[in-house]
Amino acid sequence: MQTLASAARAIRDMIPDRRFGRVVAVRGALIEVEGLAGAAQIGSRIEITSPNGIVQAEVTALDREVALCLPFVDPQGVGLGARAELGAGQFSVRPSKAWLGRMINGLGQPVDGLGSLPNGADPQPIKAPPPAAANRARVAERIETGVRTLDLFVPLCRGQRLGLFAGSGVGKSVLLSMLARWTQCDVAVIGLIGERGREVQEFIEDDLGPEGMARSVVVVATSDEPALMRRQAAWTTLAVAEHFRDQGLNVLCLMDSVTRFAMAQREIGLASGEPPATKGYTPTVFAELPRLLERAGPGAPGKGMITGLFTVLVDGDDHNEPVADAVRGILDGHVVMRRAIAERGRYPAIDILKSVSRTLPHCMNDEQNDIRVGARKLLSTYSDMEEMVRLGAYKAGSSPEVDRAVALAPQIEAMLNQGKNDQGSADAAFAALGEIVALSMEMMDE
């Protein structure tokens, strides 16, 4: 009898404890479910039965006996009294090397029409905590990006996290595609968060190309999808990157854009009853940003690293708006793109004087640092006097320093101009820039 009792207990443990509730209210995208008190938690999975099939949702808030849920898809068809089943565990994905070259949604499901997606052996939680600070390796060596402006003035190191800050229409997506194709890495994981639907295929076929896609996993949530799916896609992007990092690979994680992740979190917070704060953003937005971005970077010693490049869409070219300001304080450097530079035809439209890499000066040797500093001085002097020169208010010969800048800054600008298929070499770029700086020194000696 004791053996039978033990067997019965084992069988009971194998059968999941299924909990059901019912929908008692639907307000816009928010679905209220009763009957799950004591079982539902923040982040719990909920499956709601509707005439159109199963609607997957997530618990985003709890109010007395009611679980407030937001769906991953359009809740069309969900009605009062609909059955809601509590799912087992938190959301997770099972990435594998077979995912390379594929496009998935925020739930890890294929959306590229290429058939089913082979799963890996181990589940990877979609929302995982960042590695403990004491257990992280240090940022490693400098890596080539193929973009001359970055390699010369805003270098990227393995395990570093860099932000690309830009308004709309200044070449941000093209720069992202150049980095995806040319940056030295084993695997690229690209998150397209809140993108226009028509631009996804254009980015994959025209910008990323077969070469870039072959080593990439692309996670997509378009702008028409619910806020929960857009937020989930950002988390899934990091989860897939973490899987490959734990395999000992060096991962390039690109996300376009963090701003749309913040907007999605704002929608979720407002729907769940949070009060609006700065520019309508809820408090959880500024709590979730570091939790997301800190997941990139070095892993534990002996494992791989996630090199992160995150775009920030600045509102009205205001680089001090709340999301941009918060992200700038979290990341290890920022690349500022200016509309004025794009309008005069220099691409990538990176403002060198406003961009910073926090791995400098240690990631360059003394000769490279001397060249970089000399070139920045020329560009800074020219920037200060540019308006005077254009108005004809500056008289040549008044200042030897300004004369050198006026003569040589346009040469630096011309050298930095780069098409999206024009891959640069860091060594060649330093040699060319060194010649210009040497010419400046010769002019100073005359």
Short mmCIF file of C-alpha atoms in Angstrom, two decimals:
data_model
loop_
_atom_site.label_atom_id
_atom_site.label_comp_id
_atom_site.label_asym_id
_atom_site.label_seq_id
_atom_site.Cartn_x
_atom_site.Cartn_y
_atom_site.Cartn_z
CA MET A 1 0.00 0.00 0.00
CA GLN A 2 2.86 2.35 0.79
CA THR A 3 4.27 1.75 -2.69
CA LEU A 4 0.90 2.56 -4.26
CA ALA A 5 0.62 5.76 -2.19
CA SER A 6 4.10 6.85 -3.27
CA ALA A 7 3.23 6.16 -6.90
CA ALA A 8 -0.01 8.14 -6.56
CA ARG A 9 1.88 11.11 -5.10
CA ALA A 10 4.42 10.96 -7.93
CA ILE A 11 1.66 10.90 -10.54
CA ARG A 12 -0.05 13.85 -8.81
CA ASP A 13 3.19 15.82 -8.90
CA MET A 14 3.56 15.13 -12.62
CA ILE A 15 0.10 16.50 -13.45
CA PRO A 16 0.15 20.32 -13.36
CA ASP A 17 -2.29 22.03 -11.03
CA ARG A 18 -4.62 23.74 -13.51
CA ARG A 19 -6.27 26.94 -12.34
CA PHE A 20 -9.13 28.65 -14.13
CA GLY A 21 -10.76 32.04 -13.84
CA ARG A 22 -13.24 34.04 -15.89
CA VAL A 23 -13.24 37.38 -17.63
CA VAL A 24 -15.32 39.95 -15.73
CA ALA A 25 -14.45 43.13 -17.68
CA VAL A 26 -12.75 44.26 -20.88
CA ARG A 27 -11.66 47.91 -21.02
CA GLY A 28 -9.84 48.69 -24.25
CA ALA A 29 -6.90 46.31 -24.28
CA LEU A 30 -7.13 45.61 -20.53
CA ILE A 31 -8.81 42.33 -19.54
CA GLU A 32 -9.90 41.74 -15.93
CA VAL A 33 -9.96 38.14 -14.70
CA GLU A 34 -11.47 36.82 -11.45
CA GLY A 35 -10.88 33.45 -9.82
CA LEU A 36 -7.09 33.35 -9.83
CA ALA A 37 -6.47 34.94 -6.43
CA GLY A 38 -3.53 33.35 -4.65
CA ALA A 39 -2.20 31.79 -7.85
CA ALA A 40 -1.68 34.58 -10.39
CA GLN A 41 1.46 36.70 -10.06
CA ILE A 42 2.89 39.66 -11.96
CA GLY A 43 4.20 38.20 -15.22
CA SER A 44 2.02 35.06 -15.09
CA ARG A 45 0.84 33.63 -18.39
CA ILE A 46 -2.90 33.58 -19.04
CA GLU A 47 -4.70 31.76 -21.87
CA ILE A 48 -8.16 33.16 -22.58
CA THR A 49 -10.65 31.19 -24.66
CA SER A 50 -12.47 33.22 -27.33
CA PRO A 51 -14.48 32.38 -30.46
CA ASN A 52 -11.37 33.30 -32.48
CA GLY A 53 -9.15 30.85 -30.58
CA ILE A 54 -6.82 31.09 -27.60
CA VAL A 55 -5.69 34.62 -26.70
CA GLN A 56 -2.38 34.68 -24.82
CA ALA A 57 -2.06 37.39 -22.19
CA GLU A 58 0.12 38.36 -19.25
CA VAL A 59 -0.76 39.57 -15.77
CA THR A 60 0.51 43.14 -15.48
CA ALA A 61 -1.23 44.20 -12.25
CA LEU A 62 -3.25 42.71 -9.37
CA ASP A 63 -6.18 44.50 -7.72
CA ARG A 64 -7.72 42.66 -4.74
CA GLU A 65 -9.38 39.58 -6.29
CA VAL A 66 -8.86 40.67 -9.90
CA ALA A 67 -5.89 39.98 -12.19
CA LEU A 68 -5.38 42.76 -14.74
CA CYS A 69 -4.11 41.26 -18.00
CA LEU A 70 -2.91 42.60 -21.32
CA PRO A 71 -3.00 40.44 -24.46
CA PHE A 72 -0.18 39.73 -26.91
CA VAL A 73 -2.62 39.93 -29.83
CA ASP A 74 -5.76 41.86 -30.68
CA PRO A 75 -8.34 40.82 -28.02
CA GLN A 76 -11.15 40.88 -30.59
CA GLY A 77 -13.72 38.25 -29.59
CA VAL A 78 -12.90 38.12 -25.86
CA GLY A 79 -16.19 38.46 -23.97
CA LEU A 80 -17.53 38.49 -20.42
CA GLY A 81 -17.42 35.09 -18.79
CA ALA A 82 -14.70 33.77 -21.11
CA ARG A 83 -12.57 31.07 -19.50
CA ALA A 84 -9.05 32.12 -18.49
CA GLU A 85 -6.48 29.46 -17.64
CA LEU A 86 -3.33 30.19 -15.66
CA GLY A 87 -0.30 29.01 -17.61
CA ALA A 88 2.58 27.11 -16.06
CA GLY A 89 5.72 29.12 -15.34
CA GLN A 90 7.04 32.31 -16.91
CA PHE A 91 7.65 32.95 -20.59
CA SER A 92 10.81 31.39 -22.02
CA VAL A 93 12.40 30.53 -25.37
CA ARG A 94 14.68 27.67 -26.47
CA PRO A 95 17.19 29.17 -28.92
CA SER A 96 19.63 27.06 -30.93
CA LYS A 97 22.11 27.57 -33.76
CA ALA A 98 19.30 26.57 -36.14
CA TRP A 99 17.74 29.97 -35.36
CA LEU A 100 20.48 31.78 -37.29
CA GLY A 101 19.06 33.28 -40.47
CA ARG A 102 15.52 33.26 -39.08
CA MET A 103 12.99 35.93 -38.09
CA ILE A 104 10.85 35.46 -34.97
CA ASN A 105 8.30 37.40 -32.94
CA GLY A 106 8.44 38.33 -29.27
CA LEU A 107 7.22 34.88 -28.20
CA GLY A 108 9.97 33.09 -30.12
CA GLN A 109 7.62 31.95 -32.90
CA PRO A 110 8.81 32.03 -36.55
CA VAL A 111 7.24 34.77 -38.71
CA ASP A 112 9.34 34.39 -41.87
CA GLY A 113 7.31 31.63 -43.53
CA LEU A 114 10.29 29.25 -43.57
CA GLY A 115 8.65 26.53 -41.53
CA SER A 116 8.98 25.44 -37.93
CA LEU A 117 11.85 26.52 -35.73
CA PRO A 118 14.02 23.78 -34.14
CA ASN A 119 14.25 24.40 -30.42
CA GLY A 120 17.33 24.04 -28.26
CA ALA A 121 17.60 21.84 -25.20
CA ASP A 122 17.55 24.46 -22.45
CA PRO A 123 14.85 27.08 -21.82
CA GLN A 124 16.05 30.68 -21.64
CA PRO A 125 13.84 32.96 -19.52
CA ILE A 126 12.65 35.93 -21.55
CA LYS A 127 12.94 38.30 -18.60
CA ALA A 128 16.17 37.40 -16.82
CA PRO A 129 18.12 39.48 -14.29
CA PRO A 130 21.43 41.01 -15.41
CA PRO A 131 24.59 39.15 -14.36
CA ALA A 132 25.81 39.99 -10.87
CA ALA A 133 28.32 42.83 -10.95
CA ALA A 134 30.92 40.83 -8.99
CA ASN A 135 30.74 37.95 -11.47
CA ARG A 136 31.15 39.92 -14.70
CA ALA A 137 34.29 40.01 -16.77
CA ARG A 138 35.75 43.34 -17.85
CA VAL A 139 35.21 44.92 -21.26
CA ALA A 140 37.66 43.33 -23.69
CA GLU A 141 39.64 44.49 -26.73
CA ARG A 142 38.61 47.08 -29.32
CA ILE A 143 36.79 45.64 -32.33
CA GLU A 144 36.49 47.01 -35.85
CA THR A 145 33.07 48.17 -36.98
CA GLY A 146 33.96 49.02 -40.59
CA VAL A 147 32.56 52.53 -39.98
CA ARG A 148 35.47 54.98 -40.12
CA THR A 149 33.91 57.64 -37.89
CA LEU A 150 33.35 55.13 -35.10
CA ASP A 151 36.69 53.33 -35.43
CA LEU A 152 38.55 56.66 -35.29
CA PHE A 153 36.60 58.72 -32.77
CA VAL A 154 34.03 56.56 -30.91
CA PRO A 155 35.65 53.11 -30.68
CA LEU A 156 33.63 50.05 -29.74
CA CYS A 157 35.08 47.36 -27.47
CA ARG A 158 33.88 43.80 -27.02
CA GLY A 159 31.28 43.78 -24.26
CA GLN A 160 30.64 47.53 -24.47
CA ARG A 161 27.13 49.03 -24.74
CA LEU A 162 26.79 52.01 -27.04
CA GLY A 163 23.73 54.15 -27.80
CA LEU A 164 22.90 55.65 -31.21
CA PHE A 165 20.90 58.85 -30.59
CA ALA A 166 19.12 60.24 -33.63
CA GLY A 167 15.98 61.92 -34.87
CA SER A 168 13.94 60.42 -37.69
CA GLY A 169 15.36 60.38 -41.21
CA VAL A 170 19.06 60.97 -40.47
CA GLY A 171 20.36 57.54 -41.52
CA LYS A 172 20.07 55.62 -38.26
CA SER A 173 18.77 52.40 -39.82
CA VAL A 174 21.43 52.44 -42.55
CA LEU A 175 24.18 52.88 -39.93
CA LEU A 176 22.67 50.00 -37.98
CA SER A 177 22.77 47.77 -41.06
CA MET A 178 26.43 48.65 -41.68
CA LEU A 179 27.27 47.67 -38.11
CA ALA A 180 25.28 44.44 -38.39
CA ARG A 181 27.22 43.38 -41.50
CA TRP A 182 30.73 44.55 -40.64
CA THR A 183 31.24 44.45 -36.86
CA GLN A 184 33.47 41.56 -35.77
CA CYS A 185 31.31 39.00 -33.92
CA ASP A 186 30.24 35.35 -33.98
CA VAL A 187 26.48 35.97 -33.91
CA ALA A 188 24.24 39.03 -34.33
CA VAL A 189 20.84 39.30 -32.62
CA ILE A 190 18.76 42.16 -34.02
CA GLY A 191 15.61 43.48 -32.37
CA LEU A 192 13.31 45.61 -34.53
CA ILE A 193 10.93 47.06 -31.95
CA GLY A 194 7.94 49.10 -33.13
CA GLU A 195 9.20 49.28 -36.72
CA ARG A 196 6.97 50.11 -39.67
CA GLY A 197 5.77 46.85 -41.20
CA ARG A 198 6.94 47.66 -44.73
CA GLU A 199 10.46 48.51 -43.55
CA VAL A 200 11.21 45.12 -41.96
CA GLN A 201 11.63 43.24 -45.23
CA GLU A 202 13.51 46.19 -46.76
CA PHE A 203 15.97 46.14 -43.85
CA ILE A 204 16.52 42.38 -44.11
CA GLU A 205 16.85 42.19 -47.89
CA ASP A 206 18.47 45.52 -48.82
CA ASP A 207 20.35 46.67 -45.72
CA LEU A 208 21.27 43.46 -43.90
CA GLY A 209 21.58 41.27 -47.00
CA PRO A 210 22.18 37.50 -47.21
CA GLU A 211 25.66 37.78 -45.69
CA GLY A 212 24.45 39.61 -42.59
CA MET A 213 21.29 37.52 -42.24
CA ALA A 214 23.24 34.24 -42.28
CA ARG A 215 24.79 35.01 -38.89
CA SER A 216 21.77 36.79 -37.40
CA VAL A 217 18.56 36.14 -35.52
CA VAL A 218 16.01 38.92 -36.12
CA VAL A 219 13.27 39.57 -33.54
CA VAL A 220 10.40 41.66 -34.89
CA ALA A 221 7.43 43.46 -33.36
CA THR A 222 5.89 46.03 -35.71
CA SER A 223 4.25 49.28 -34.63
CA ASP A 224 0.71 47.90 -35.10
CA GLU A 225 1.21 45.09 -32.58
CA PRO A 226 0.04 45.44 -28.96
CA ALA A 227 2.35 47.14 -26.49
CA LEU A 228 2.90 43.88 -24.62
CA MET A 229 4.27 42.18 -27.75
CA ARG A 230 6.58 45.12 -28.46
CA ARG A 231 7.98 44.99 -24.93
CA GLN A 232 8.26 41.21 -25.12
CA ALA A 233 10.25 41.43 -28.37
CA ALA A 234 12.87 43.60 -26.64
CA TRP A 235 13.18 41.09 -23.79
CA THR A 236 13.35 38.18 -26.25
CA THR A 237 16.15 39.92 -28.16
CA LEU A 238 18.27 39.94 -25.00
CA ALA A 239 17.24 36.39 -24.07
CA VAL A 240 18.45 35.03 -27.43
CA ALA A 241 21.67 37.03 -27.11
CA GLU A 242 22.20 35.64 -23.59
CA HIS A 243 21.80 32.08 -24.87
CA PHE A 244 24.59 32.49 -27.43
CA ARG A 245 26.74 34.36 -24.88
CA ASP A 246 26.44 31.41 -22.49
CA GLN A 247 27.67 29.14 -25.31
CA GLY A 248 30.95 31.09 -25.24
CA LEU A 249 30.20 33.12 -28.39
CA ASN A 250 30.79 36.83 -28.88
CA VAL A 251 27.39 38.32 -29.65
CA LEU A 252 26.48 41.63 -31.29
CA CYS A 253 23.07 42.77 -30.02
CA LEU A 254 21.40 45.53 -32.05
CA MET A 255 18.09 47.04 -30.96
CA ASP A 256 16.06 49.61 -32.87
CA SER A 257 14.76 51.20 -30.80
CA VAL A 258 14.89 51.52 -27.03
CA THR A 259 12.54 54.50 -27.29
CA ARG A 260 9.74 52.32 -28.67
CA PHE A 261 10.36 49.81 -25.87
CA ALA A 262 9.90 52.70 -23.41
CA MET A 263 6.72 53.80 -25.20
CA ALA A 264 5.36 50.25 -25.00
CA GLN A 265 6.13 50.10 -21.28
CA ARG A 266 4.40 53.47 -20.86
CA GLU A 267 1.24 52.10 -22.53
CA ILE A 268 1.33 49.03 -20.30
CA GLY A 269 1.85 51.11 -17.17
CA LEU A 270 -0.96 53.55 -17.95
CA ALA A 271 -3.37 50.71 -18.81
CA SER A 272 -2.47 49.01 -15.51
CA GLY A 273 -3.23 52.13 -13.47
CA GLU A 274 0.21 53.70 -12.98
CA PRO A 275 0.33 57.49 -12.68
CA PRO A 276 2.04 59.38 -15.50
CA ALA A 277 5.25 61.21 -14.64
CA THR A 278 7.77 63.02 -16.87
CA LYS A 279 6.27 63.58 -20.35
CA GLY A 280 3.64 60.94 -19.60
CA TYR A 281 6.18 58.18 -18.94
CA THR A 282 5.29 56.03 -15.95
CA PRO A 283 7.77 55.24 -13.13
CA THR A 284 8.25 51.63 -14.30
CA VAL A 285 9.68 52.88 -17.62
CA PHE A 286 12.75 54.22 -15.84
CA ALA A 287 12.97 51.08 -13.70
CA GLU A 288 12.78 48.74 -16.70
CA LEU A 289 15.36 50.57 -18.85
CA PRO A 290 18.40 49.59 -16.73
CA ARG A 291 17.01 46.06 -16.27
CA LEU A 292 16.91 45.67 -20.04
CA LEU A 293 20.18 47.38 -20.96
CA GLU A 294 22.27 45.89 -18.14
CA ARG A 295 21.61 42.41 -19.56
CA ALA A 296 24.03 43.28 -22.37
CA GLY A 297 27.75 43.51 -21.72
CA PRO A 298 30.36 41.05 -20.47
CA GLY A 299 29.24 37.71 -19.08
CA ALA A 300 30.98 35.64 -16.43
CA PRO A 301 34.73 35.08 -16.93
CA GLY A 302 35.31 32.35 -19.48
CA LYS A 303 31.98 32.90 -21.25
CA GLY A 304 31.13 35.07 -24.23
CA MET A 305 30.17 38.73 -24.30
CA ILE A 306 27.22 40.73 -25.59
CA THR A 307 28.31 43.90 -27.37
CA GLY A 308 25.23 46.11 -27.42
CA LEU A 309 24.21 48.84 -29.86
CA PHE A 310 20.90 50.46 -28.93
CA THR A 311 19.21 53.20 -30.93
CA VAL A 312 17.33 56.01 -29.21
CA LEU A 313 14.82 57.96 -31.30
CA VAL A 314 15.02 61.48 -29.90
CA ASP A 315 11.75 63.42 -29.92
CA GLY A 316 12.00 66.48 -32.16
CA ASP A 317 15.82 66.19 -32.19
CA ASP A 318 15.76 66.93 -28.44
CA HIS A 319 18.70 64.93 -27.12
CA ASN A 320 17.78 65.76 -23.51
CA GLU A 321 14.27 64.29 -23.52
CA PRO A 322 13.57 61.83 -20.64
CA VAL A 323 14.29 58.49 -22.34
CA ALA A 324 17.45 59.74 -24.06
CA ASP A 325 18.68 61.26 -20.81
CA ALA A 326 18.05 58.04 -18.86
CA VAL A 327 19.64 55.76 -21.47
CA ARG A 328 22.71 57.98 -21.81
CA GLY A 329 23.41 57.50 -18.11
CA ILE A 330 23.15 53.70 -18.33
CA LEU A 331 25.26 52.93 -21.40
CA ASP A 332 29.04 52.97 -21.90
CA GLY A 333 28.99 55.67 -24.54
CA HIS A 334 26.76 57.50 -26.99
CA VAL A 335 26.86 58.29 -30.69
CA VAL A 336 24.95 61.46 -31.57
CA MET A 337 23.60 61.82 -35.11
CA ARG A 338 22.68 65.32 -36.32
CA ARG A 339 20.19 66.35 -38.98
CA ALA A 340 22.38 69.31 -40.01
CA ILE A 341 25.24 66.94 -40.87
CA ALA A 342 22.92 64.72 -42.92
CA GLU A 343 21.55 67.77 -44.75
CA ARG A 344 25.00 68.73 -45.95
CA GLY A 345 25.50 65.21 -47.32
CA ARG A 346 28.00 63.61 -44.94
CA TYR A 347 26.99 60.09 -43.93
CA PRO A 348 26.96 58.57 -41.39
CA ALA A 349 25.76 61.86 -39.91
CA ILE A 350 27.66 61.41 -36.63
CA ASP A 351 28.50 64.50 -34.58
CA ILE A 352 32.04 63.63 -33.50
CA LEU A 353 32.31 66.41 -30.92
CA LYS A 354 29.09 65.36 -29.14
CA SER A 355 29.79 61.61 -29.21
CA VAL A 356 31.63 59.78 -26.43
CA SER A 357 33.04 56.29 -25.88
CA ARG A 358 33.77 55.58 -22.22
CA THR A 359 36.44 53.03 -23.13
CA LEU A 360 38.74 55.85 -24.29
CA PRO A 361 41.65 56.45 -24.06
CA HIS A 362 42.64 52.97 -22.83
CA CYS A 363 41.36 51.07 -25.89
CA MET A 364 43.79 52.87 -28.25
CA ASN A 365 47.57 53.03 -28.29
CA ASP A 366 49.46 56.30 -27.78
CA GLU A 367 49.91 57.00 -31.49
CA GLN A 368 46.22 56.47 -32.23
CA ASN A 369 45.21 58.67 -29.30
CA ASP A 370 47.51 61.46 -30.50
CA ILE A 371 45.97 61.31 -33.99
CA ARG A 372 42.43 61.26 -32.59
CA VAL A 373 43.02 64.19 -30.22
CA GLY A 374 44.73 66.24 -32.94
CA ALA A 375 41.86 65.70 -35.36
CA ARG A 376 39.25 66.55 -32.72
CA LYS A 377 41.04 69.84 -32.00
CA LEU A 378 40.89 70.77 -35.68
CA LEU A 379 37.19 69.89 -35.88
CA SER A 380 36.42 71.74 -32.63
CA THR A 381 38.21 74.90 -33.79
CA TYR A 382 36.43 74.79 -37.14
CA SER A 383 33.05 74.23 -35.44
CA ASP A 384 33.57 77.31 -33.24
CA MET A 385 34.41 79.53 -36.23
CA GLU A 386 32.28 77.91 -38.95
CA GLU A 387 29.53 80.52 -38.87
CA MET A 388 32.03 83.40 -38.96
CA VAL A 389 33.85 81.82 -41.93
CA ARG A 390 30.62 81.31 -43.88
CA LEU A 391 29.51 84.89 -43.27
CA GLY A 392 32.89 86.18 -44.41
CA ALA A 393 33.48 87.80 -41.02
CA TYR A 394 36.73 85.94 -40.44
CA LYS A 395 39.83 87.33 -42.09
CA ALA A 396 42.43 84.74 -43.13
CA GLY A 397 45.68 85.13 -41.20
CA SER A 398 44.02 86.44 -38.04
CA SER A 399 44.66 83.15 -36.23
CA PRO A 400 47.06 80.42 -37.42
CA GLU A 401 45.05 77.84 -35.47
CA VAL A 402 41.81 78.80 -37.22
CA ASP A 403 43.60 78.91 -40.58
CA ARG A 404 44.76 75.31 -40.11
CA ALA A 405 41.27 74.22 -39.10
CA VAL A 406 39.66 75.97 -42.09
CA ALA A 407 42.14 74.28 -44.44
CA LEU A 408 42.06 70.77 -42.97
CA ALA A 409 38.64 70.18 -41.35
CA PRO A 410 36.93 69.76 -44.76
CA GLN A 411 39.53 67.09 -45.61
CA ILE A 412 38.63 65.18 -42.43
CA GLU A 413 34.92 65.49 -43.25
CA ALA A 414 35.51 64.17 -46.78
CA MET A 415 37.49 61.20 -45.46
CA LEU A 416 34.70 60.29 -43.02
CA ASN A 417 31.99 60.29 -45.71
CA GLN A 418 31.05 56.66 -46.31
CA GLY A 419 28.42 54.82 -48.35
CA LYS A 420 26.48 51.89 -46.93
CA ASN A 421 28.49 49.40 -49.03
CA ASP A 422 31.87 51.08 -48.46
CA GLN A 423 33.44 49.05 -45.65
CA GLY A 424 36.34 50.83 -44.00
CA SER A 425 39.56 49.56 -42.45
CA ALA A 426 40.62 51.00 -39.08
CA ASP A 427 44.33 50.83 -39.94
CA ALA A 428 43.83 52.59 -43.28
CA ALA A 429 41.59 55.20 -41.63
CA PHE A 430 44.19 55.98 -38.95
CA ALA A 431 46.90 56.25 -41.61
CA ALA A 432 44.82 58.73 -43.65
CA LEU A 433 43.84 60.76 -40.60
CA GLY A 434 47.44 60.73 -39.37
CA GLU A 435 48.58 62.35 -42.63
CA ILE A 436 46.09 65.19 -42.13
CA VAL A 437 47.18 65.73 -38.51
CA ALA A 438 50.85 65.63 -39.58
CA LEU A 439 50.09 68.28 -42.21
CA SER A 440 48.60 70.44 -39.46
CA MET A 441 51.82 70.10 -37.44
CA GLU A 442 53.88 71.10 -40.49
CA MET A 443 51.70 74.19 -41.01
CA MET A 444 52.22 75.11 -37.35
CA ASP A 445 56.01 74.91 -37.73
CA GLU A 446 56.07 77.21 -40.76
#
